[in-house]
Structures are given as C-alpha cells and as structure tokens.
Short mmCIF file of C-alpha atoms in Angstrom, two decimals:
data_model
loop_
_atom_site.label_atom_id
_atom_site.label_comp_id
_atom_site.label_asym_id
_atom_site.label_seq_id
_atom_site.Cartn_x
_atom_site.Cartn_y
_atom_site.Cartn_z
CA UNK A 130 15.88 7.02 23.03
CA UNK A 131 13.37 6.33 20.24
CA UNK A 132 13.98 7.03 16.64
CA UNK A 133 12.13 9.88 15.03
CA UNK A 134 11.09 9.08 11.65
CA UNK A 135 8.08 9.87 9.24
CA UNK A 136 6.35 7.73 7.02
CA UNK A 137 6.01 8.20 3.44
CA UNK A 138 2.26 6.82 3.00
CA UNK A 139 1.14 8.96 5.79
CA UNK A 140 3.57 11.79 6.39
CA UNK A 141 3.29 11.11 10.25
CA UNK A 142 6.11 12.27 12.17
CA UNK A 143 7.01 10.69 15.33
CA UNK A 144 8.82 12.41 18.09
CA UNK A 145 10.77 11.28 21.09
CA UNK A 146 9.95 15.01 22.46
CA UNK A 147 13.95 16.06 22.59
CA UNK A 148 14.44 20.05 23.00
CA UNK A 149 15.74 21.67 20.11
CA UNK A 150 19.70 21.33 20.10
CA UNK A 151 21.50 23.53 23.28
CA UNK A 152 23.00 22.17 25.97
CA UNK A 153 24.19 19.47 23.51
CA UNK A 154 20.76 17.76 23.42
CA UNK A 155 19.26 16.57 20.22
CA UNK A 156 16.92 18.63 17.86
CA UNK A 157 13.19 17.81 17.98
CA UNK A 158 11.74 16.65 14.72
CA UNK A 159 8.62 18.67 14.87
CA UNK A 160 11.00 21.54 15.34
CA UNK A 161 13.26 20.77 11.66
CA UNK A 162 9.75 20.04 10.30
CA UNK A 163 8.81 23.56 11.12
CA UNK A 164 12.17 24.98 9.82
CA UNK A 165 11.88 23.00 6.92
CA UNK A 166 9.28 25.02 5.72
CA UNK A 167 11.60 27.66 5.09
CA UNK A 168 13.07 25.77 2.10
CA UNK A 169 10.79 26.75 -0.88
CA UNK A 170 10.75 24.63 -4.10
CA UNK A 171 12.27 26.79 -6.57
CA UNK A 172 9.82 25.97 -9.49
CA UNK A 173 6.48 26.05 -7.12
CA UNK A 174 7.58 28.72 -5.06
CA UNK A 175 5.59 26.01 -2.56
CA UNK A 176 7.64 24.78 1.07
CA UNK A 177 8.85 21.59 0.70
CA UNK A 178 6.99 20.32 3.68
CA UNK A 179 3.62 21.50 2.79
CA UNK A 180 4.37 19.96 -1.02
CA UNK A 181 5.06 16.50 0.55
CA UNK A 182 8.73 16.15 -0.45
CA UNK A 183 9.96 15.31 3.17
CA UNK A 184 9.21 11.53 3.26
CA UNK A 185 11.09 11.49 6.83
CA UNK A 186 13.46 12.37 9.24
CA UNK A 187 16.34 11.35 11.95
CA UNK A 188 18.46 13.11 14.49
CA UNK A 189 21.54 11.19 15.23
CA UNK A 190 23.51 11.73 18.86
CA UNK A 191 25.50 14.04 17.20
CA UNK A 192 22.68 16.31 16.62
CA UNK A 193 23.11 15.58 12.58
CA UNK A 194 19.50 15.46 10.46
CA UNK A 195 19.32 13.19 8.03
CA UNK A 196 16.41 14.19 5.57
CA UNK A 197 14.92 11.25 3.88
CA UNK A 198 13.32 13.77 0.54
CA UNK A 199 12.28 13.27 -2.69
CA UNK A 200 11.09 15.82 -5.68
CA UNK A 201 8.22 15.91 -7.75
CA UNK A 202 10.68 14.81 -11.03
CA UNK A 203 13.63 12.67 -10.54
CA UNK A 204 15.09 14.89 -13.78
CA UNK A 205 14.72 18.11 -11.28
CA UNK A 206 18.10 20.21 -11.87
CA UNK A 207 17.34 21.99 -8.39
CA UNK A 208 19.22 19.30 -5.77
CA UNK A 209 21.73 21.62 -4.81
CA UNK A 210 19.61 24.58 -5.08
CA UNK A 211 17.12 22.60 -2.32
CA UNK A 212 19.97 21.28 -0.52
CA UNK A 213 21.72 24.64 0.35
CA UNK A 214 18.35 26.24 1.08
CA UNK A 215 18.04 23.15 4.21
CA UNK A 216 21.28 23.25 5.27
CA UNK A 217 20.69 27.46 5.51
CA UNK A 218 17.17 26.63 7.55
CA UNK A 219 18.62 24.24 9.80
CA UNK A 220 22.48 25.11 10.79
CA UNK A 221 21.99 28.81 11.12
CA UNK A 222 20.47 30.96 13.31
CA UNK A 223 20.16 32.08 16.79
CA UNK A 224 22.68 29.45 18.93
CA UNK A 225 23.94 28.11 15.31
CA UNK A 226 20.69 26.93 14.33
CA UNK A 227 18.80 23.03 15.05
CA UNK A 228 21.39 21.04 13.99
CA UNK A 229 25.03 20.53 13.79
CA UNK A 230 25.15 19.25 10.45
CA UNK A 231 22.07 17.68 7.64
CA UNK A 232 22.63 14.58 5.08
CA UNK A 233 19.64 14.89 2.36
CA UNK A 234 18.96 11.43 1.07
CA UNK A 235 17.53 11.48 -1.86
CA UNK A 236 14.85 8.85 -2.37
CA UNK A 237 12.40 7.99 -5.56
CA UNK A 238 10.24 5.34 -4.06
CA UNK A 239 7.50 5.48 -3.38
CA UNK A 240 7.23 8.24 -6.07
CA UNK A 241 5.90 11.70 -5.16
CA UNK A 242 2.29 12.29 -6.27
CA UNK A 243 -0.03 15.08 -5.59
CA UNK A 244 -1.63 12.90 -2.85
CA UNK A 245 1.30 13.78 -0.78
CA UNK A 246 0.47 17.24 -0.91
CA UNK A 247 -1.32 19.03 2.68
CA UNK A 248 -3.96 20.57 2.47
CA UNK A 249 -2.07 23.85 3.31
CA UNK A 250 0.20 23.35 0.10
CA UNK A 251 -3.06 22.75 -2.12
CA UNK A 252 -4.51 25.84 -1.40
CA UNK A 253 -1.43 27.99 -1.57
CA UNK A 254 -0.81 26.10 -5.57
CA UNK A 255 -4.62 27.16 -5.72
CA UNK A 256 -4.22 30.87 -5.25
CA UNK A 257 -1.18 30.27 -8.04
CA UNK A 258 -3.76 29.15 -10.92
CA UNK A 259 -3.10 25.26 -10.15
CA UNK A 260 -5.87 22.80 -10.39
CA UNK A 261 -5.25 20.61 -7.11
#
C-alpha cells in the first residue's frame, strides 16, 4: 500500500483509494479531509481545512490518523480546544467513526500564511469583514 500524505506547498492530498474504516480496512484520506472540516478554528469560526492548517495526513494499519497541522500563531492557546474537536470528527459516529484513534503533530515549518488559505475559506473570512 502507498502512503497518503499532503504537501504543505500545495495542499495536495494523495490517496491510495482505501474505503473508509469497516471491515477493519483503513480510512481514506479524502474521507478525514472531509470530516476534518467539522473542526472549526475557535477564533475564525473558519474549518481548519478550508483555513489551510492541515499540512498532511497518514493512516497507519491500525486505522490511526496522524494529522500533520499547524495554526495561524504558534502562541495559539486553542491546541486542546482543536485537538478534542478532531478526535470528536474522526472517532465518533455511525460504526465508531473513520478512525480508531488520531495523533495531531503539531508542526511550525513552513509557517502558515494566508496563501494557504482555499478559496472556499477566503470567501467565508470575506462575508466575516476580513480583507483576504
């Protein structure tokens, strides 16, 4: 099997095509992506995904996610506050949810900029009053 990873300059995420986790397969990574935009940054009130904070992620054999994130301030008191909100999006639900289990590593470089922002997450800060 392939690893599924994104890249930071890009934001590409690469997919092996796995089925979301039953049966004891793996979760797909397009699959946490789209869960992932569940997690809302407290401050923003923006998804993580759509701000640009997921820099990557991996599925191990054990159907854990490791979640390769940063935030837009490396003084951000909102880790945990993130953190809970992922594991809530991806270990729950219908079946017991994605994944068995997520690690969140935190990671500062390259650093976050509004380049990494979609297009989707610039228009949603627009309709907030931000000038993106």
């Amino acid at each position: 099997m392939s690893e599924e990873t994104s890249t930071p300059e890009t934001g590409a995420v690469a997919t092996d095509g796995s089925a979301p986790a039953t049966d004891g397969r793996k979760a797909a990574v397009a699959d946490i992506e789209e869960a992932m935009k569940d997690v809302v940054d407290p401050e923003l009130g923006i998804n993580v995904v759509d701000l640009g904070l997921v820099y990557g992620v991996h599925v191990d054999d054990e159907n854990v996610a490791t979640l390769d994130m940063t935030l837009t301030s490396a003084a951000c008191p909102l880790t945990d506050v993130i953190e809970d909100q992922a594991r809530q999006a991806l270990t729950t639900g219908p079946g017991g949810g994605l994944v068995d289990d997520i690690r969140i590593n935190w990671v500062w470089l390259p650093p976050w900029g509004p380049d990494k922002i979609t297009d989707e997450g610039r228009d949603q800060l627009r309709s907030l009053g931000f000038n993106v």
